[in-house]
mmCIF file of C-alpha atoms in Angstrom:
data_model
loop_
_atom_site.group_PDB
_atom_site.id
_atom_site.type_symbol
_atom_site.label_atom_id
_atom_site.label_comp_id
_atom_site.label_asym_id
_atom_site.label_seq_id
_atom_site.Cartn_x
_atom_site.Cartn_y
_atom_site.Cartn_z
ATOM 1 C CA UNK Z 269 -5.773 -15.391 -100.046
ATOM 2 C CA UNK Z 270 -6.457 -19.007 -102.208
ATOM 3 C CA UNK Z 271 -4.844 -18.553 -105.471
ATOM 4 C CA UNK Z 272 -4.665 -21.544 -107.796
ATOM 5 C CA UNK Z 273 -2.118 -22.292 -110.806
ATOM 6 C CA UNK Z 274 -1.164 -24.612 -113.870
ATOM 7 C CA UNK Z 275 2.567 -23.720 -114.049
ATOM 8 C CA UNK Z 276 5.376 -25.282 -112.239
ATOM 9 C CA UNK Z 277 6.509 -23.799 -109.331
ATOM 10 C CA UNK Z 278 9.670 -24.373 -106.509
ATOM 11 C CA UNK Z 279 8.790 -25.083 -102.934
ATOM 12 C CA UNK Z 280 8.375 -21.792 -100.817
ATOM 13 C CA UNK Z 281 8.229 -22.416 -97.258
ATOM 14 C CA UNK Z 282 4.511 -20.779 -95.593
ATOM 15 C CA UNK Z 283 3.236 -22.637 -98.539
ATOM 16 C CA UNK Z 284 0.702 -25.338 -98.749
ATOM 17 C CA UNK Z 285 -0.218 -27.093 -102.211
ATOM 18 C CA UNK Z 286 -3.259 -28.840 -102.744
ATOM 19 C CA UNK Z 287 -4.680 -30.541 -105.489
ATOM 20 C CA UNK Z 288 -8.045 -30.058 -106.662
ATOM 21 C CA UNK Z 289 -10.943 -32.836 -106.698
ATOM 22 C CA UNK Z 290 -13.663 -33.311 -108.381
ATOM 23 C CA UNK Z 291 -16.011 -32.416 -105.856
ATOM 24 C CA UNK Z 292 -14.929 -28.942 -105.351
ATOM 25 C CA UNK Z 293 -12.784 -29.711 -102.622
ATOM 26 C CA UNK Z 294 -9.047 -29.423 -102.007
ATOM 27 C CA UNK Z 295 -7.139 -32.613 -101.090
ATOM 28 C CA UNK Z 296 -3.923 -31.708 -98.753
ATOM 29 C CA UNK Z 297 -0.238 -32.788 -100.392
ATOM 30 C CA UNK Z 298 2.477 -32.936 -98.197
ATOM 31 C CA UNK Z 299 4.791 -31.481 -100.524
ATOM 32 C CA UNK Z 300 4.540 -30.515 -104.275
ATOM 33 C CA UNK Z 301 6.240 -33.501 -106.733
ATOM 34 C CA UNK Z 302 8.474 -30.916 -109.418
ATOM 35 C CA UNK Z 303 9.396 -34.146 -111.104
ATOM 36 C CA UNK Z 304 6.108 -35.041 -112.299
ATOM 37 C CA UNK Z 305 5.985 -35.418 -116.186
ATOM 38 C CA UNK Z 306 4.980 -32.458 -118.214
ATOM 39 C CA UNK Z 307 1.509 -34.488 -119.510
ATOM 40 C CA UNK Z 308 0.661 -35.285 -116.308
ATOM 41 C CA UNK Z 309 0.103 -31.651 -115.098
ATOM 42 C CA UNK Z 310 -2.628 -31.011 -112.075
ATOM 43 C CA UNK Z 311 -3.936 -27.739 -111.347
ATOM 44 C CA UNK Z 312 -2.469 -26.680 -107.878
ATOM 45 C CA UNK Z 313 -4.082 -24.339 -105.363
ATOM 46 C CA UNK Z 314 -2.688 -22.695 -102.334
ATOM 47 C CA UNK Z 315 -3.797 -20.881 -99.188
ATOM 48 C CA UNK Z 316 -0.798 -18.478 -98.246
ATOM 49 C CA UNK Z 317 -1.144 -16.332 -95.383
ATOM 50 C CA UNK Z 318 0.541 -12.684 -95.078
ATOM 51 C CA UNK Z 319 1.420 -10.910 -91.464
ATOM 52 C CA UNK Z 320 0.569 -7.593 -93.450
ATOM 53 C CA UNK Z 321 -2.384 -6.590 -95.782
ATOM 54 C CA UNK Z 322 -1.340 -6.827 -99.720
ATOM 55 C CA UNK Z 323 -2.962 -4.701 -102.777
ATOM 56 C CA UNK Z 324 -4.501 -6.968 -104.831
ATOM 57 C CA UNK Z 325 -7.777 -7.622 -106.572
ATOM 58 C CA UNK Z 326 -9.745 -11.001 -107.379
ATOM 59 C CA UNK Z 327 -8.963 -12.757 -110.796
ATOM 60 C CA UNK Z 328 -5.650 -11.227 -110.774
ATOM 61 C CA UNK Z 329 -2.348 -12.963 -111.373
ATOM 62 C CA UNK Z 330 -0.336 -12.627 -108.338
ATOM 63 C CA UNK Z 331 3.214 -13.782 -108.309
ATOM 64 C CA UNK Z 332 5.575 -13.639 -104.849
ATOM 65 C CA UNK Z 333 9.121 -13.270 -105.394
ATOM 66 C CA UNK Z 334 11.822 -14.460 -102.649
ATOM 67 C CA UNK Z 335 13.489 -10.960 -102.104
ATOM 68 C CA UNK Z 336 16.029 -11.809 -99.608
ATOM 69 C CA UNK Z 337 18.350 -13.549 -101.920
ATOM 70 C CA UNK Z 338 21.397 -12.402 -103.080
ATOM 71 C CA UNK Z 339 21.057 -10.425 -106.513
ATOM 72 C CA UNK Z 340 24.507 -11.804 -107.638
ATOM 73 C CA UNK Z 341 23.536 -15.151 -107.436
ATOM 74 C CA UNK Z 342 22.390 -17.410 -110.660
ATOM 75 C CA UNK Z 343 18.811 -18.418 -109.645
ATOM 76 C CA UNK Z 344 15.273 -17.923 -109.886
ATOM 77 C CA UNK Z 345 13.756 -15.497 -107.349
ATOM 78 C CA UNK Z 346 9.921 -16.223 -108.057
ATOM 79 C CA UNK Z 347 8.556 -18.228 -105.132
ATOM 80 C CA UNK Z 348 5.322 -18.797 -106.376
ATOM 81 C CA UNK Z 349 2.859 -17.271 -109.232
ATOM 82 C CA UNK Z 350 -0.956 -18.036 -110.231
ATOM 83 C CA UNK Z 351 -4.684 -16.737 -110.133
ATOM 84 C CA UNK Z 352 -6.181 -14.896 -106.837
ATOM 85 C CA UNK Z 353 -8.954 -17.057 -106.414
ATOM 86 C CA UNK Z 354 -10.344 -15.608 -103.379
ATOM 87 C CA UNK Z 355 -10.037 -13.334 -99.918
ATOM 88 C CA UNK Z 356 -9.877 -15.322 -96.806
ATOM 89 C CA UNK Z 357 -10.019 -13.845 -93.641
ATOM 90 C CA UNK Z 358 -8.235 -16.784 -91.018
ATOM 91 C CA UNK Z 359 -9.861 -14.525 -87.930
ATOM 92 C CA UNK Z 360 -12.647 -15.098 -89.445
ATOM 93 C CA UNK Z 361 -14.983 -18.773 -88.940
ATOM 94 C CA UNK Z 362 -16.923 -18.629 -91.852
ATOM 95 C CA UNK Z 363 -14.618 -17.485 -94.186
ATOM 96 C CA UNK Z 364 -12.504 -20.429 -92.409
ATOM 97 C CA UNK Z 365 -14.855 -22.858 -93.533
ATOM 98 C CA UNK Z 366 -15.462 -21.947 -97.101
ATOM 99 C CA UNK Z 367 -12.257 -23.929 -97.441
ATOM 100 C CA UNK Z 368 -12.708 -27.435 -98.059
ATOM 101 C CA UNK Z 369 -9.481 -28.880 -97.904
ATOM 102 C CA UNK Z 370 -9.102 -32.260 -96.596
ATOM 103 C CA UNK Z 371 -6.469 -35.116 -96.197
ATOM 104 C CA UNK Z 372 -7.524 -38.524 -96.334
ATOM 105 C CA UNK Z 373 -7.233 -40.440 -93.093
ATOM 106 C CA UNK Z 374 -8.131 -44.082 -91.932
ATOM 107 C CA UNK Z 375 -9.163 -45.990 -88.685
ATOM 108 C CA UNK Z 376 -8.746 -49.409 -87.270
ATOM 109 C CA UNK Z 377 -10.962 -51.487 -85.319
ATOM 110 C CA UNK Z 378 -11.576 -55.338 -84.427
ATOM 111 C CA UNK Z 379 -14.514 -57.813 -84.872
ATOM 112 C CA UNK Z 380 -16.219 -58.079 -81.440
ATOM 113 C CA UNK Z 381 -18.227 -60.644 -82.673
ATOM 114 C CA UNK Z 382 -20.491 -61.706 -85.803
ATOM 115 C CA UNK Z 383 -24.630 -61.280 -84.927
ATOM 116 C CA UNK Z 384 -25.639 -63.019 -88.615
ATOM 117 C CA UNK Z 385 -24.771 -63.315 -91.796
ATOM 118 C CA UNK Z 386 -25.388 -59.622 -92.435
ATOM 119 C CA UNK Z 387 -24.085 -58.112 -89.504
ATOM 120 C CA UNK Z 388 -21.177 -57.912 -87.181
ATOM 121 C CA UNK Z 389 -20.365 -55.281 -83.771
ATOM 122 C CA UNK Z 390 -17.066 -53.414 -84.511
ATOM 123 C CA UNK Z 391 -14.842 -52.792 -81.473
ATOM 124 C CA UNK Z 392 -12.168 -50.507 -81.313
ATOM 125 C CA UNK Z 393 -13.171 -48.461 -84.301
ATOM 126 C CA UNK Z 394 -13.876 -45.389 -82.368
ATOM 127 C CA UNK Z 395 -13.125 -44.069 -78.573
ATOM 128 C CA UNK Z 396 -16.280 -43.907 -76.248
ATOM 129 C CA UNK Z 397 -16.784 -40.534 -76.102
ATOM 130 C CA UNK Z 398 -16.948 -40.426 -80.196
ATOM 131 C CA UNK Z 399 -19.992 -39.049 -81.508
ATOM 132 C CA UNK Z 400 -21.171 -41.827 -83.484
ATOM 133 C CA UNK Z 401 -23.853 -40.677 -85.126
ATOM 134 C CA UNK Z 402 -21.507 -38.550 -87.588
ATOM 135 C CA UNK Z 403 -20.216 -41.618 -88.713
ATOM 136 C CA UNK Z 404 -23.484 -43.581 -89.764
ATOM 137 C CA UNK Z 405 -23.973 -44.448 -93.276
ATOM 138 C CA UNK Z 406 -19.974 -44.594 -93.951
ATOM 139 C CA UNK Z 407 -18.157 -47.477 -95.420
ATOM 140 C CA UNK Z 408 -16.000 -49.694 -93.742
ATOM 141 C CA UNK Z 409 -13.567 -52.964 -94.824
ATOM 142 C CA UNK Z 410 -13.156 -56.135 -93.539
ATOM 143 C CA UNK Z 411 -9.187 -56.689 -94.061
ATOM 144 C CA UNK Z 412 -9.423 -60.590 -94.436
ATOM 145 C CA UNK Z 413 -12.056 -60.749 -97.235
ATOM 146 C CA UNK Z 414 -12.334 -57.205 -98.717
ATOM 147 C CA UNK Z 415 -15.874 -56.916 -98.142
ATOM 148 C CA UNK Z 416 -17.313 -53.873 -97.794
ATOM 149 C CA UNK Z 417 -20.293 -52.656 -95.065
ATOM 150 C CA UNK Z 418 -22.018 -49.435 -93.430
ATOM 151 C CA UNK Z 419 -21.968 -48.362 -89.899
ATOM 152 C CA UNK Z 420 -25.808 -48.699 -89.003
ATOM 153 C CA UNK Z 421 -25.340 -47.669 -85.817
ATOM 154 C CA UNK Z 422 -23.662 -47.310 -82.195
ATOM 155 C CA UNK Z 423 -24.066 -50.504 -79.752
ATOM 156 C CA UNK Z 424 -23.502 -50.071 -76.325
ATOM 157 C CA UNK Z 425 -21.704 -47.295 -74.764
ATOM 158 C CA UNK Z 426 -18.105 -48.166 -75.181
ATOM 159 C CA UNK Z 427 -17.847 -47.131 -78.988
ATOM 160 C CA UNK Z 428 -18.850 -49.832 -80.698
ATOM 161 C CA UNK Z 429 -20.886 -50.132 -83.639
ATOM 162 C CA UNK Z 430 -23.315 -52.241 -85.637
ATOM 163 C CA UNK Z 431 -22.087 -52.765 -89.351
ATOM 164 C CA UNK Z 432 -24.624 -54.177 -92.203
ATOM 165 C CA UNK Z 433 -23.103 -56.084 -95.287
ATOM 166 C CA UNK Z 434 -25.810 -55.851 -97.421
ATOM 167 C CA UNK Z 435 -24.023 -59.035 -99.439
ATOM 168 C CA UNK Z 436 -23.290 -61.238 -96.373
ATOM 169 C CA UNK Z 437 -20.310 -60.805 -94.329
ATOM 170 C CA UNK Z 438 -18.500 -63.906 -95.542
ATOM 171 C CA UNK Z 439 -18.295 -65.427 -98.750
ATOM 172 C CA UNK Z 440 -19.415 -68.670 -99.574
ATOM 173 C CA UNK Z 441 -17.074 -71.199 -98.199
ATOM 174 C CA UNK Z 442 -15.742 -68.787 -95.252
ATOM 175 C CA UNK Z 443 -16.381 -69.495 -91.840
ATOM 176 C CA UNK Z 444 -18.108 -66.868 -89.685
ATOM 177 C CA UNK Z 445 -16.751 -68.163 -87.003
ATOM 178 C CA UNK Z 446 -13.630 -67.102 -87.477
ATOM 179 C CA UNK Z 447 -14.259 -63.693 -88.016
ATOM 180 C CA UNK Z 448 -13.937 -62.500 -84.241
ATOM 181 C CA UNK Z 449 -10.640 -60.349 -84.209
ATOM 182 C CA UNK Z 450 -10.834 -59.399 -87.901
ATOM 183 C CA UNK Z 451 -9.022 -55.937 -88.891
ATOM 184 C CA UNK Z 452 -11.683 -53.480 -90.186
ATOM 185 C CA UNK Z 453 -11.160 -50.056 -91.432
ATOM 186 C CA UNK Z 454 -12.731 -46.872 -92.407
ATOM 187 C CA UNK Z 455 -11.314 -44.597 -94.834
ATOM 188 C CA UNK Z 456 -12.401 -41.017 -94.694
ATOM 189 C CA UNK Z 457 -11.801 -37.498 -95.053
ATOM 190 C CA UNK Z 458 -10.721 -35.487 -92.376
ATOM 191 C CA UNK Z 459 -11.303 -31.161 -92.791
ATOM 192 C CA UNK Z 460 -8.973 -29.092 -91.708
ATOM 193 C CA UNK Z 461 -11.666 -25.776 -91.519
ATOM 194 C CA UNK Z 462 -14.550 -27.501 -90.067
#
């Protein structure tokens, strides 16, 4: 089930914490930060998946205690606590894919060579047998000048692509010319459901 919560809570292994985004999607943390300040408190969620069926309705606080500790000794048993959110069935694609949780991820590629003022061929960005076309529209950055483009489209058939800076791809003073072998990258966000 996805549950979320405002409370603090300890690590429990099986567990993953996300934070929520303002588009109604779940960004993936590596590991929950119990040292944050008090004021600065984020509203977790979690996906946490059971090897047996549990009794349990929707809108319901839910809390998990860590049973196989020692009753004798001085700590806190509760592994995690918060709001059922929401059945998901992992056997199950569409119910898989209802979760949008995502981690950001980047890629590298090179300057093949500059075409004009407003347009350079990327190499390196993407493999050959990437599907381009789902990457059309997305930003990229040239590393030297922080300028910022979109992939128009694929050139060739050895993964390149075409990038369009609608300002110019230099700025004024820069050479063009020396562009060729320029780092570029692409930040975007990879799903883990889709």
């Amino acid at each position: 089930f996805f549950f979320s919560s405002r409370r603090r809570h300890t690590r429990c292994s099986g567990v993953s914490w996300a934070r929520r985004c303002v588009q109604e999607t779940d960004l993936f943390e590596d590991e929950y930060n119990d040292k944050e300040k008090e004021s600065n408190k984020k509203i977790y969620f979690a996906l946490v998946e059971f090897e047996t069926h549990i009794l349990a309705n929707e809108g319901q606080l839910v809390i998990g205690s860590k049973l196989d500790t020692d009753l004798e000794a001085n700590i806190c048993r509760i592994a995690f606590n918060g709001k059922l959110l929401e059945f998901v069935d992992m056997k199950n694609e569409n119910d898989k894919q209802k979760l949008k949780i995502y981690r950001y991820k980047e890629k590298s590629g090179y300057i093949d060579r500059v075409s004009d003022n407003k347009t350079i061929i990327v190499k390196d960005l993407f493999k050959k047998e990437a599907n381009i076309n789902n990457y059309i529209g997305k930003m990229v950055t040239l590393k030297a000048n922080g300028k910022q483009g979109r992939i128009q489209s694929s050139f060739g058939t050895s993964g390149k692509i075409k990038v369009i800076f609608q300002d110019g791809v230099v700025n004024e003073g820069e050479d063009p010319e020396a562009l060729p072998g320029t780092e570029v990258t692409m930040h975007y966000k990879k799903y883990y459901y889709r």
